[in-house]
Amino acid sequence: MDGWRAFFLCLCLMTTHSETVADFKELMHLMEQMETTQNHSVTELVWLIRTLEDSLLNTSFEGKNLTLKTHSIQTLVFKLSCNFPGLTLSSAALEQASQALVPHSMQFPAELTRGTCRKRQKALPLRLICVYFSTDYFFQNNNSSLLNNYVLGAQLSSGHVKNLREPVNISFWHNRSLEGYTVTCVFWKEEASKGHWGFWSPEGCRTEQPSPSLVLCRCNHLTYFAVLMQLSSAPVPSELLAPLTYISVVGCSISIVASLLSILLHLQTRKQGDSITHIHMNLHASVLLLNVAFLLSPMLPMPGPACTALGAILHFALLSCLTWMAIEGFNLYLLLVRVYNIYIHRYMLKLCVVGWGVPALLVLLLLVVQSSVYGPHTIPVFDSQGNGTGFQNSSICWVRSPWVHNILVMGYGGLTSLFNLVVLAWALRAVRRLRAQEKAQGPRACRDSVTVLGLTVLLGTTWALAFFSFDVFLLPQLFLFTIFNSLYGFFLFLWFFFKRCRSKAKVEAEMEAFSSSQTMDAHQGTLLACTQKPLALSGNVTCLWT
């Protein structure tokens, strides 16, 4: 009987070994197939990745870990228990690691298995798989370039791991200069779209640079990670970030108070007012919303629905502000060209539909098509005292898509600035031609200068400074743009207050002229009566006195 037992035991071991060898061969064949076959469709890419992950999670092997590699793909499988102490993987420490692979490492915290062990009564065996790609072929995305074209992935057999209190540390070493690049730690977020099965997103990851040759990613979940590189022609110098932030906060706060005061003063008059005043108040409202959203945006840099909503609101406020600037220019054009017969049926209603409706429609369309277009946006900071780009970057909730930023931010603002600059030049020409016909140049010249400055602010021509952020213009542009546009609401308030005081002085002057004319008419009537009737000496004296 003992002989038969030994025979069956050997047979089982041989069968298990043969199955294990078959599994290894299938895995190697799959990895080689992924390397050699090109021009995969999106469905085929997803199938290959999923098949590789499932095979690694279900492969039988002896020992605590398994490592397989091909030319551009390396896979590792680890058996974990609930008393997992943490794990650090380094390319230099792996025996099978090829010297051609770029140095990298992944550090997993002990917290990795706690959530699964709390949910399950029994400490079931867990598996951690790591998949390293030295090519970005399987994760191609437009407008993206990966550092060393390297992608590091990790997955736990229990399912998705997210919201870790202790982050997973992923290190990428390199030997290239990062000057002029915005470098961001990202993960592959699956979302089916035309031509792609996902996109790179910075949600849940923090980017650091402990040394010029190392990029450190700290992420609170498991998935595929990489370092995204984007050309940045005008990064912000790190030493200027603090003063620029201070100017922005102070300027926007002053503009918020000024815009609120302007709106309250307008409401206090309790009268309908003309279309010009209504246009001014709508512009004040859009500037108020823009400043409030801008101040709140850096407070929610972490991913989530709140940051997406705030980024959409900030974009809507900017588009509304630019649209109302263009409406100011259009209204000024009507006043200059069509002096008479400029009545338009429901003029203000139509302007409100354009000023508020068009930006809202554009933002809603973006949210419907791809909600991930809004979220945490990293502002590039250049460390002029180091050898590359500093990674203590500030983040705001803003537009993350490059093409949306180019078309619906820079392009939209450029067209608005160009139109208003043309209208401003037309207005200056009209004022100069009008004043050339007059002889008095003293007080008129002073008032005309104030008018020109007011129109310059009203039409938002200072926003055109955004297109001068290159070469020697960068540093002056940063400060001029920040100062002028953060105080834009305050400058509008000064223009509104100047017009209000000027209008009040004009009304008082007209009232005074009217009362004077009434008095003169009364005096003329009295003098006429005095000349027609022969009065005594006292009567003549009375007439002359009055």
mmCIF file of N, CA and C in Angstrom, residues 402-524:
data_model
loop_
_atom_site.group_PDB
_atom_site.id
_atom_site.type_symbol
_atom_site.label_atom_id
_atom_site.label_comp_id
_atom_site.label_asym_id
_atom_site.label_seq_id
_atom_site.Cartn_x
_atom_site.Cartn_y
_atom_site.Cartn_z
ATOM 1 N N PRO A 402 -5.478 69.536 -23.636
ATOM 2 C CA PRO A 402 -4.728 70.563 -24.378
ATOM 3 C C PRO A 402 -5.521 71.193 -25.511
ATOM 4 N N TRP A 403 -6.279 70.380 -26.253
ATOM 5 C CA TRP A 403 -6.994 70.960 -27.388
ATOM 6 C C TRP A 403 -8.143 71.844 -26.930
ATOM 7 N N VAL A 404 -8.791 71.494 -25.814
ATOM 8 C CA VAL A 404 -9.835 72.375 -25.268
ATOM 9 C C VAL A 404 -9.224 73.691 -24.793
ATOM 10 N N HIS A 405 -8.064 73.616 -24.156
ATOM 11 C CA HIS A 405 -7.393 74.833 -23.694
ATOM 12 C C HIS A 405 -6.987 75.709 -24.871
ATOM 13 N N ASN A 406 -6.489 75.089 -25.931
ATOM 14 C CA ASN A 406 -6.046 75.875 -27.087
ATOM 15 C C ASN A 406 -7.205 76.523 -27.824
ATOM 16 N N ILE A 407 -8.327 75.801 -27.925
ATOM 17 C CA ILE A 407 -9.447 76.313 -28.727
ATOM 18 C C ILE A 407 -10.377 77.177 -27.891
ATOM 19 N N LEU A 408 -10.831 76.657 -26.747
ATOM 20 C CA LEU A 408 -11.867 77.339 -25.969
ATOM 21 C C LEU A 408 -11.312 78.192 -24.826
ATOM 22 N N VAL A 409 -10.027 78.367 -24.763
ATOM 23 C CA VAL A 409 -9.446 79.324 -23.817
ATOM 24 C C VAL A 409 -8.612 80.347 -24.576
ATOM 25 N N MET A 410 -7.509 79.869 -25.174
ATOM 26 C CA MET A 410 -6.627 80.784 -25.895
ATOM 27 C C MET A 410 -7.280 81.304 -27.176
ATOM 28 N N GLY A 411 -7.888 80.405 -27.953
ATOM 29 C CA GLY A 411 -8.525 80.848 -29.192
ATOM 30 C C GLY A 411 -9.699 81.779 -28.946
ATOM 31 N N TYR A 412 -10.549 81.414 -27.997
ATOM 32 C CA TYR A 412 -11.712 82.245 -27.644
ATOM 33 C C TYR A 412 -11.265 83.614 -27.142
ATOM 34 N N GLY A 413 -10.277 83.616 -26.243
ATOM 35 C CA GLY A 413 -9.772 84.880 -25.731
ATOM 36 C C GLY A 413 -9.065 85.697 -26.789
ATOM 37 N N GLY A 414 -8.359 85.033 -27.712
ATOM 38 C CA GLY A 414 -7.675 85.758 -28.779
ATOM 39 C C GLY A 414 -8.638 86.465 -29.715
ATOM 40 N N LEU A 415 -9.717 85.781 -30.099
ATOM 41 C CA LEU A 415 -10.714 86.413 -30.973
ATOM 42 C C LEU A 415 -11.401 87.590 -30.276
ATOM 43 N N THR A 416 -11.705 87.423 -28.989
ATOM 44 C CA THR A 416 -12.327 88.514 -28.235
ATOM 45 C C THR A 416 -11.402 89.719 -28.142
ATOM 46 N N SER A 417 -10.142 89.488 -27.831
ATOM 47 C CA SER A 417 -9.180 90.591 -27.715
ATOM 48 C C SER A 417 -8.977 91.293 -29.053
ATOM 49 N N LEU A 418 -8.900 90.525 -30.130
ATOM 50 C CA LEU A 418 -8.713 91.123 -31.458
ATOM 51 C C LEU A 418 -9.902 91.993 -31.839
ATOM 52 N N PHE A 419 -11.110 91.496 -31.615
ATOM 53 C CA PHE A 419 -12.306 92.273 -31.942
ATOM 54 C C PHE A 419 -12.374 93.568 -31.132
ATOM 55 N N ASN A 420 -12.105 93.475 -29.828
ATOM 56 C CA ASN A 420 -12.198 94.665 -28.983
ATOM 57 C C ASN A 420 -11.068 95.656 -29.258
ATOM 58 N N LEU A 421 -9.910 95.170 -29.670
ATOM 59 C CA LEU A 421 -8.834 96.086 -30.050
ATOM 60 C C LEU A 421 -9.204 96.880 -31.300
ATOM 61 N N VAL A 422 -9.857 96.224 -32.239
ATOM 62 C CA VAL A 422 -10.318 96.931 -33.443
ATOM 63 C C VAL A 422 -11.370 97.978 -33.071
ATOM 64 N N VAL A 423 -12.306 97.615 -32.199
ATOM 65 C CA VAL A 423 -13.336 98.568 -31.762
ATOM 66 C C VAL A 423 -12.697 99.726 -30.997
ATOM 67 N N LEU A 424 -11.699 99.432 -30.153
ATOM 68 C CA LEU A 424 -11.035 100.493 -29.403
ATOM 69 C C LEU A 424 -10.314 101.462 -30.334
ATOM 70 N N ALA A 425 -9.634 100.937 -31.353
ATOM 71 C CA ALA A 425 -8.967 101.808 -32.320
ATOM 72 C C ALA A 425 -9.980 102.674 -33.059
ATOM 73 N N TRP A 426 -11.125 102.104 -33.389
ATOM 74 C CA TRP A 426 -12.190 102.861 -34.046
ATOM 75 C C TRP A 426 -12.702 103.971 -33.127
ATOM 76 N N ALA A 427 -12.873 103.643 -31.846
ATOM 77 C CA ALA A 427 -13.369 104.638 -30.900
ATOM 78 C C ALA A 427 -12.360 105.771 -30.704
ATOM 79 N N LEU A 428 -11.097 105.446 -30.600
ATOM 80 C CA LEU A 428 -10.070 106.478 -30.450
ATOM 81 C C LEU A 428 -10.022 107.388 -31.669
ATOM 82 N N ARG A 429 -10.195 106.812 -32.835
ATOM 83 C CA ARG A 429 -10.209 107.621 -34.048
ATOM 84 C C ARG A 429 -11.406 108.569 -34.064
ATOM 85 N N ALA A 430 -12.563 108.069 -33.614
ATOM 86 C CA ALA A 430 -13.751 108.915 -33.578
ATOM 87 C C ALA A 430 -13.595 110.054 -32.571
ATOM 88 N N VAL A 431 -13.020 109.761 -31.396
ATOM 89 C CA VAL A 431 -12.807 110.802 -30.382
ATOM 90 C C VAL A 431 -11.817 111.835 -30.878
ATOM 91 N N ARG A 432 -10.755 111.394 -31.512
ATOM 92 C CA ARG A 432 -9.753 112.340 -32.026
ATOM 93 C C ARG A 432 -10.341 113.230 -33.121
ATOM 94 N N ARG A 433 -11.137 112.664 -34.002
ATOM 95 C CA ARG A 433 -11.733 113.459 -35.065
ATOM 96 C C ARG A 433 -12.734 114.459 -34.522
ATOM 97 N N LEU A 434 -13.456 114.057 -33.462
ATOM 98 C CA LEU A 434 -14.434 114.961 -32.860
ATOM 99 C C LEU A 434 -13.749 116.117 -32.144
ATOM 100 N N ARG A 435 -12.676 115.817 -31.420
ATOM 101 C CA ARG A 435 -11.985 116.864 -30.671
ATOM 102 C C ARG A 435 -11.174 117.779 -31.571
ATOM 103 N N ALA A 436 -10.787 117.295 -32.750
ATOM 104 C CA ALA A 436 -10.035 118.142 -33.680
ATOM 105 C C ALA A 436 -10.871 119.307 -34.192
ATOM 106 N N GLN A 437 -12.184 119.138 -34.142
ATOM 107 C CA GLN A 437 -13.082 120.197 -34.596
ATOM 108 C C GLN A 437 -13.316 121.261 -33.538
ATOM 109 N N GLU A 438 -12.872 120.986 -32.307
ATOM 110 C CA GLU A 438 -13.074 121.938 -31.224
ATOM 111 C C GLU A 438 -11.778 122.674 -30.925
ATOM 112 N N LYS A 439 -11.901 123.884 -30.422
ATOM 113 C CA LYS A 439 -10.735 124.708 -30.129
ATOM 114 C C LYS A 439 -10.241 124.505 -28.703
ATOM 115 N N ALA A 440 -11.134 124.312 -27.773
ATOM 116 C CA ALA A 440 -10.735 124.162 -26.375
ATOM 117 C C ALA A 440 -10.116 122.784 -26.167
ATOM 118 N N GLN A 441 -8.851 122.758 -25.804
ATOM 119 C CA GLN A 441 -8.130 121.503 -25.651
ATOM 120 C C GLN A 441 -7.752 121.182 -24.209
ATOM 121 N N GLY A 442 -7.888 122.150 -23.285
ATOM 122 C CA GLY A 442 -7.443 121.950 -21.906
ATOM 123 C C GLY A 442 -8.215 120.896 -21.161
ATOM 124 N N PRO A 443 -9.369 121.233 -20.614
ATOM 125 C CA PRO A 443 -10.138 120.237 -19.851
ATOM 126 C C PRO A 443 -10.638 119.083 -20.705
ATOM 127 N N ARG A 444 -10.893 119.347 -21.997
ATOM 128 C CA ARG A 444 -11.360 118.288 -22.884
ATOM 129 C C ARG A 444 -10.305 117.186 -23.021
ATOM 130 N N ALA A 445 -9.052 117.549 -23.159
ATOM 131 C CA ALA A 445 -7.979 116.566 -23.325
ATOM 132 C C ALA A 445 -7.869 115.668 -22.101
ATOM 133 N N CYS A 446 -8.017 116.233 -20.919
ATOM 134 C CA CYS A 446 -7.948 115.445 -19.686
ATOM 135 C C CYS A 446 -9.097 114.448 -19.621
ATOM 136 N N ARG A 447 -10.295 114.903 -19.933
ATOM 137 C CA ARG A 447 -11.448 114.005 -19.891
ATOM 138 C C ARG A 447 -11.357 112.930 -20.966
ATOM 139 N N ASP A 448 -10.826 113.292 -22.122
ATOM 140 C CA ASP A 448 -10.670 112.301 -23.181
ATOM 141 C C ASP A 448 -9.670 111.221 -22.792
ATOM 142 N N SER A 449 -8.622 111.599 -22.071
ATOM 143 C CA SER A 449 -7.645 110.609 -21.608
ATOM 144 C C SER A 449 -8.291 109.622 -20.654
ATOM 145 N N VAL A 450 -9.119 110.134 -19.743
ATOM 146 C CA VAL A 450 -9.828 109.258 -18.815
ATOM 147 C C VAL A 450 -10.786 108.346 -19.572
ATOM 148 N N THR A 451 -11.441 108.890 -20.589
ATOM 149 C CA THR A 451 -12.365 108.085 -21.399
ATOM 150 C C THR A 451 -11.638 106.962 -22.121
ATOM 151 N N VAL A 452 -10.473 107.272 -22.666
ATOM 152 C CA VAL A 452 -9.695 106.259 -23.380
ATOM 153 C C VAL A 452 -9.261 105.147 -22.420
ATOM 154 N N LEU A 453 -8.790 105.536 -21.232
ATOM 155 C CA LEU A 453 -8.405 104.530 -20.247
ATOM 156 C C LEU A 453 -9.600 103.670 -19.828
ATOM 157 N N GLY A 454 -10.737 104.332 -19.657
ATOM 158 C CA GLY A 454 -11.943 103.597 -19.281
ATOM 159 C C GLY A 454 -12.363 102.606 -20.347
ATOM 160 N N LEU A 455 -12.311 103.011 -21.610
ATOM 161 C CA LEU A 455 -12.673 102.105 -22.694
ATOM 162 C C LEU A 455 -11.671 100.951 -22.800
ATOM 163 N N THR A 456 -10.403 101.240 -22.550
ATOM 164 C CA THR A 456 -9.389 100.191 -22.590
ATOM 165 C C THR A 456 -9.681 99.112 -21.549
ATOM 166 N N VAL A 457 -10.056 99.546 -20.351
ATOM 167 C CA VAL A 457 -10.408 98.596 -19.299
ATOM 168 C C VAL A 457 -11.718 97.895 -19.627
ATOM 169 N N LEU A 458 -12.699 98.664 -20.070
ATOM 170 C CA LEU A 458 -14.029 98.114 -20.321
ATOM 171 C C LEU A 458 -13.995 97.006 -21.363
ATOM 172 N N LEU A 459 -13.179 97.178 -22.389
ATOM 173 C CA LEU A 459 -13.108 96.192 -23.462
ATOM 174 C C LEU A 459 -12.148 95.050 -23.151
ATOM 175 N N GLY A 460 -11.513 95.081 -21.979
ATOM 176 C CA GLY A 460 -10.656 93.974 -21.561
ATOM 177 C C GLY A 460 -9.439 93.754 -22.423
ATOM 178 N N THR A 461 -8.860 94.834 -22.942
ATOM 179 C CA THR A 461 -7.695 94.685 -23.814
ATOM 180 C C THR A 461 -6.456 94.196 -23.060
ATOM 181 N N THR A 462 -6.453 94.322 -21.723
ATOM 182 C CA THR A 462 -5.300 93.835 -20.958
ATOM 183 C C THR A 462 -5.193 92.312 -20.994
ATOM 184 N N TRP A 463 -6.277 91.624 -21.340
ATOM 185 C CA TRP A 463 -6.216 90.167 -21.431
ATOM 186 C C TRP A 463 -5.362 89.711 -22.612
ATOM 187 N N ALA A 464 -5.090 90.605 -23.542
ATOM 188 C CA ALA A 464 -4.225 90.259 -24.673
ATOM 189 C C ALA A 464 -2.785 90.011 -24.240
ATOM 190 N N LEU A 465 -2.434 90.390 -23.002
ATOM 191 C CA LEU A 465 -1.086 90.136 -22.501
ATOM 192 C C LEU A 465 -0.784 88.648 -22.408
ATOM 193 N N ALA A 466 -1.808 87.817 -22.398
ATOM 194 C CA ALA A 466 -1.595 86.369 -22.294
ATOM 195 C C ALA A 466 -0.830 85.814 -23.484
ATOM 196 N N PHE A 467 -0.807 86.533 -24.598
ATOM 197 C CA PHE A 467 -0.149 86.048 -25.805
ATOM 198 C C PHE A 467 1.301 86.521 -25.912
ATOM 199 N N PHE A 468 1.849 87.111 -24.838
ATOM 200 C CA PHE A 468 3.233 87.592 -24.849
ATOM 201 C C PHE A 468 4.094 86.830 -23.839
ATOM 202 N N SER A 469 3.723 85.592 -23.533
ATOM 203 C CA SER A 469 4.465 84.803 -22.549
ATOM 204 C C SER A 469 5.560 83.993 -23.234
ATOM 205 N N PHE A 470 6.546 84.676 -23.799
ATOM 206 C CA PHE A 470 7.652 83.991 -24.451
ATOM 207 C C PHE A 470 8.893 84.873 -24.383
ATOM 208 N N ASP A 471 10.041 84.206 -24.364
ATOM 209 C CA ASP A 471 11.356 84.849 -24.406
ATOM 210 C C ASP A 471 11.488 85.948 -23.361
ATOM 211 N N VAL A 472 11.910 87.144 -23.795
ATOM 212 C CA VAL A 472 12.183 88.236 -22.854
ATOM 213 C C VAL A 472 10.904 88.840 -22.291
ATOM 214 N N PHE A 473 9.767 88.553 -22.907
ATOM 215 C CA PHE A 473 8.502 89.119 -22.431
ATOM 216 C C PHE A 473 7.908 88.314 -21.275
ATOM 217 N N LEU A 474 8.483 87.154 -20.954
ATOM 218 C CA LEU A 474 7.847 86.254 -19.993
ATOM 219 C C LEU A 474 7.680 86.896 -18.619
ATOM 220 N N LEU A 475 8.773 87.353 -18.014
ATOM 221 C CA LEU A 475 8.699 87.886 -16.656
ATOM 222 C C LEU A 475 7.846 89.156 -16.579
ATOM 223 N N PRO A 476 8.038 90.158 -17.471
ATOM 224 C CA PRO A 476 7.126 91.312 -17.410
ATOM 225 C C PRO A 476 5.673 90.919 -17.643
ATOM 226 N N GLN A 477 5.448 89.976 -18.558
ATOM 227 C CA GLN A 477 4.075 89.566 -18.843
ATOM 228 C C GLN A 477 3.434 88.908 -17.641
ATOM 229 N N LEU A 478 4.189 88.096 -16.906
ATOM 230 C CA LEU A 478 3.629 87.417 -15.738
ATOM 231 C C LEU A 478 3.101 88.417 -14.715
ATOM 232 N N PHE A 479 3.900 89.430 -14.423
ATOM 233 C CA PHE A 479 3.486 90.397 -13.410
ATOM 234 C C PHE A 479 2.413 91.351 -13.941
ATOM 235 N N LEU A 480 2.559 91.841 -15.186
ATOM 236 C CA LEU A 480 1.559 92.758 -15.728
ATOM 237 C C LEU A 480 0.203 92.070 -15.878
ATOM 238 N N PHE A 481 0.214 90.845 -16.409
ATOM 239 C CA PHE A 481 -1.040 90.112 -16.580
ATOM 240 C C PHE A 481 -1.696 89.840 -15.231
ATOM 241 N N THR A 482 -0.891 89.429 -14.245
ATOM 242 C CA THR A 482 -1.439 89.120 -12.918
ATOM 243 C C THR A 482 -2.008 90.365 -12.254
ATOM 244 N N ILE A 483 -1.292 91.480 -12.336
ATOM 245 C CA ILE A 483 -1.743 92.710 -11.672
ATOM 246 C C ILE A 483 -3.000 93.256 -12.332
ATOM 247 N N PHE A 484 -2.941 93.449 -13.646
ATOM 248 C CA PHE A 484 -4.056 94.086 -14.345
ATOM 249 C C PHE A 484 -5.323 93.229 -14.311
ATOM 250 N N ASN A 485 -5.188 91.939 -14.543
ATOM 251 C CA ASN A 485 -6.391 91.111 -14.671
ATOM 252 C C ASN A 485 -6.929 90.630 -13.335
ATOM 253 N N SER A 486 -6.092 90.561 -12.293
ATOM 254 C CA SER A 486 -6.645 90.278 -10.970
ATOM 255 C C SER A 486 -7.398 91.488 -10.419
ATOM 256 N N LEU A 487 -6.985 92.695 -10.826
ATOM 257 C CA LEU A 487 -7.661 93.931 -10.404
ATOM 258 C C LEU A 487 -8.674 94.412 -11.438
ATOM 259 N N TYR A 488 -9.027 93.549 -12.382
ATOM 260 C CA TYR A 488 -9.935 93.965 -13.458
ATOM 261 C C TYR A 488 -11.285 94.433 -12.911
ATOM 262 N N GLY A 489 -11.813 93.729 -11.923
ATOM 263 C CA GLY A 489 -13.086 94.139 -11.320
ATOM 264 C C GLY A 489 -12.980 95.486 -10.634
ATOM 265 N N PHE A 490 -11.831 95.768 -10.020
ATOM 266 C CA PHE A 490 -11.637 97.069 -9.361
ATOM 267 C C PHE A 490 -11.568 98.190 -10.387
ATOM 268 N N PHE A 491 -10.881 97.955 -11.505
ATOM 269 C CA PHE A 491 -10.813 98.965 -12.561
ATOM 270 C C PHE A 491 -12.193 99.223 -13.162
ATOM 271 N N LEU A 492 -12.988 98.165 -13.303
ATOM 272 C CA LEU A 492 -14.363 98.355 -13.783
ATOM 273 C C LEU A 492 -15.176 99.194 -12.808
ATOM 274 N N PHE A 493 -14.958 98.966 -11.521
ATOM 275 C CA PHE A 493 -15.657 99.758 -10.508
ATOM 276 C C PHE A 493 -15.273 101.240 -10.615
ATOM 277 N N LEU A 494 -13.979 101.528 -10.829
ATOM 278 C CA LEU A 494 -13.553 102.917 -10.983
ATOM 279 C C LEU A 494 -14.224 103.554 -12.191
ATOM 280 N N TRP A 495 -14.326 102.817 -13.279
ATOM 281 C CA TRP A 495 -14.982 103.328 -14.476
ATOM 282 C C TRP A 495 -16.469 103.555 -14.212
ATOM 283 N N PHE A 496 -17.098 102.616 -13.522
ATOM 284 C CA PHE A 496 -18.512 102.765 -13.185
ATOM 285 C C PHE A 496 -18.731 103.958 -12.247
ATOM 286 N N PHE A 497 -17.852 104.111 -11.275
ATOM 287 C CA PHE A 497 -17.973 105.225 -10.332
ATOM 288 C C PHE A 497 -17.731 106.554 -11.032
ATOM 289 N N PHE A 498 -16.757 106.587 -11.957
ATOM 290 C CA PHE A 498 -16.481 107.817 -12.718
ATOM 291 C C PHE A 498 -17.683 108.207 -13.567
ATOM 292 N N LYS A 499 -18.278 107.226 -14.244
ATOM 293 C CA LYS A 499 -19.445 107.514 -15.065
ATOM 294 C C LYS A 499 -20.622 107.963 -14.210
ATOM 295 N N ARG A 500 -20.769 107.347 -13.042
ATOM 296 C CA ARG A 500 -21.872 107.706 -12.150
ATOM 297 C C ARG A 500 -21.714 109.146 -11.655
ATOM 298 N N CYS A 501 -20.498 109.488 -11.226
ATOM 299 C CA CYS A 501 -20.256 110.865 -10.756
ATOM 300 C C CYS A 501 -20.397 111.868 -11.895
ATOM 301 N N ARG A 502 -19.901 111.489 -13.082
ATOM 302 C CA ARG A 502 -19.996 112.389 -14.235
ATOM 303 C C ARG A 502 -21.445 112.588 -14.651
ATOM 304 N N SER A 503 -22.213 111.492 -14.606
ATOM 305 C CA SER A 503 -23.633 111.603 -14.952
ATOM 306 C C SER A 503 -24.370 112.461 -13.930
ATOM 307 N N LYS A 504 -24.029 112.287 -12.654
ATOM 308 C CA LYS A 504 -24.670 113.093 -11.608
ATOM 309 C C LYS A 504 -24.310 114.556 -11.753
ATOM 310 N N ALA A 505 -23.024 114.846 -12.059
ATOM 311 C CA ALA A 505 -22.605 116.241 -12.256
ATOM 312 C C ALA A 505 -23.287 116.844 -13.475
ATOM 313 N N LYS A 506 -23.461 116.035 -14.506
ATOM 314 C CA LYS A 506 -24.127 116.532 -15.711
ATOM 315 C C LYS A 506 -25.586 116.861 -15.434
ATOM 316 N N VAL A 507 -26.253 115.977 -14.645
ATOM 317 C CA VAL A 507 -27.655 116.247 -14.296
ATOM 318 C C VAL A 507 -27.761 117.505 -13.457
ATOM 319 N N GLU A 508 -26.854 117.675 -12.503
ATOM 320 C CA GLU A 508 -26.881 118.880 -11.681
ATOM 321 C C GLU A 508 -26.621 120.115 -12.513
ATOM 322 N N ALA A 509 -25.701 120.017 -13.477
ATOM 323 C CA ALA A 509 -25.431 121.164 -14.350
ATOM 324 C C ALA A 509 -26.644 121.498 -15.207
ATOM 325 N N GLU A 510 -27.327 120.475 -15.705
ATOM 326 C CA GLU A 510 -28.524 120.721 -16.506
ATOM 327 C C GLU A 510 -29.631 121.328 -15.658
ATOM 328 N N MET A 511 -29.774 120.834 -14.414
ATOM 329 C CA MET A 511 -30.778 121.414 -13.525
ATOM 330 C C MET A 511 -30.455 122.853 -13.195
ATOM 331 N N GLU A 512 -29.179 123.116 -12.980
ATOM 332 C CA GLU A 512 -28.778 124.489 -12.688
ATOM 333 C C GLU A 512 -29.005 125.391 -13.884
ATOM 334 N N ALA A 513 -28.690 124.886 -15.093
ATOM 335 C CA ALA A 513 -28.922 125.674 -16.300
ATOM 336 C C ALA A 513 -30.414 125.911 -16.509
ATOM 337 N N PHE A 514 -31.213 124.873 -16.203
ATOM 338 C CA PHE A 514 -32.662 125.028 -16.372
ATOM 339 C C PHE A 514 -33.222 126.057 -15.390
ATOM 340 N N SER A 515 -32.791 125.988 -14.128
ATOM 341 C CA SER A 515 -33.276 126.957 -13.140
ATOM 342 C C SER A 515 -32.803 128.363 -13.480
ATOM 343 N N SER A 516 -31.584 128.467 -14.008
ATOM 344 C CA SER A 516 -31.071 129.780 -14.402
ATOM 345 C C SER A 516 -31.882 130.352 -15.548
ATOM 346 N N SER A 517 -32.232 129.468 -16.496
ATOM 347 C CA SER A 517 -33.037 129.965 -17.622
ATOM 348 C C SER A 517 -34.422 130.382 -17.151
ATOM 349 N N GLN A 518 -34.983 129.654 -16.191
ATOM 350 C CA GLN A 518 -36.280 130.049 -15.653
ATOM 351 C C GLN A 518 -36.187 131.383 -14.937
ATOM 352 N N THR A 519 -35.103 131.577 -14.189
ATOM 353 C CA THR A 519 -34.918 132.841 -13.478
ATOM 354 C C THR A 519 -34.743 133.992 -14.457
ATOM 355 N N MET A 520 -33.975 133.729 -15.515
ATOM 356 C CA MET A 520 -33.777 134.788 -16.521
ATOM 357 C C MET A 520 -35.084 135.146 -17.197
ATOM 358 N N ASP A 521 -35.903 134.135 -17.484
ATOM 359 C CA ASP A 521 -37.215 134.434 -18.081
ATOM 360 C C ASP A 521 -38.052 135.284 -17.147
ATOM 361 N N ALA A 522 -38.007 134.947 -15.851
ATOM 362 C CA ALA A 522 -38.777 135.748 -14.882
ATOM 363 C C ALA A 522 -38.233 137.166 -14.798
ATOM 364 N N HIS A 523 -36.921 137.313 -14.821
ATOM 365 C CA HIS A 523 -36.316 138.646 -14.763
ATOM 366 C C HIS A 523 -36.703 139.469 -15.987
ATOM 367 N N GLN A 524 -36.663 138.793 -17.163
ATOM 368 C CA GLN A 524 -37.027 139.531 -18.378
ATOM 369 C C GLN A 524 -38.484 139.986 -18.344
#
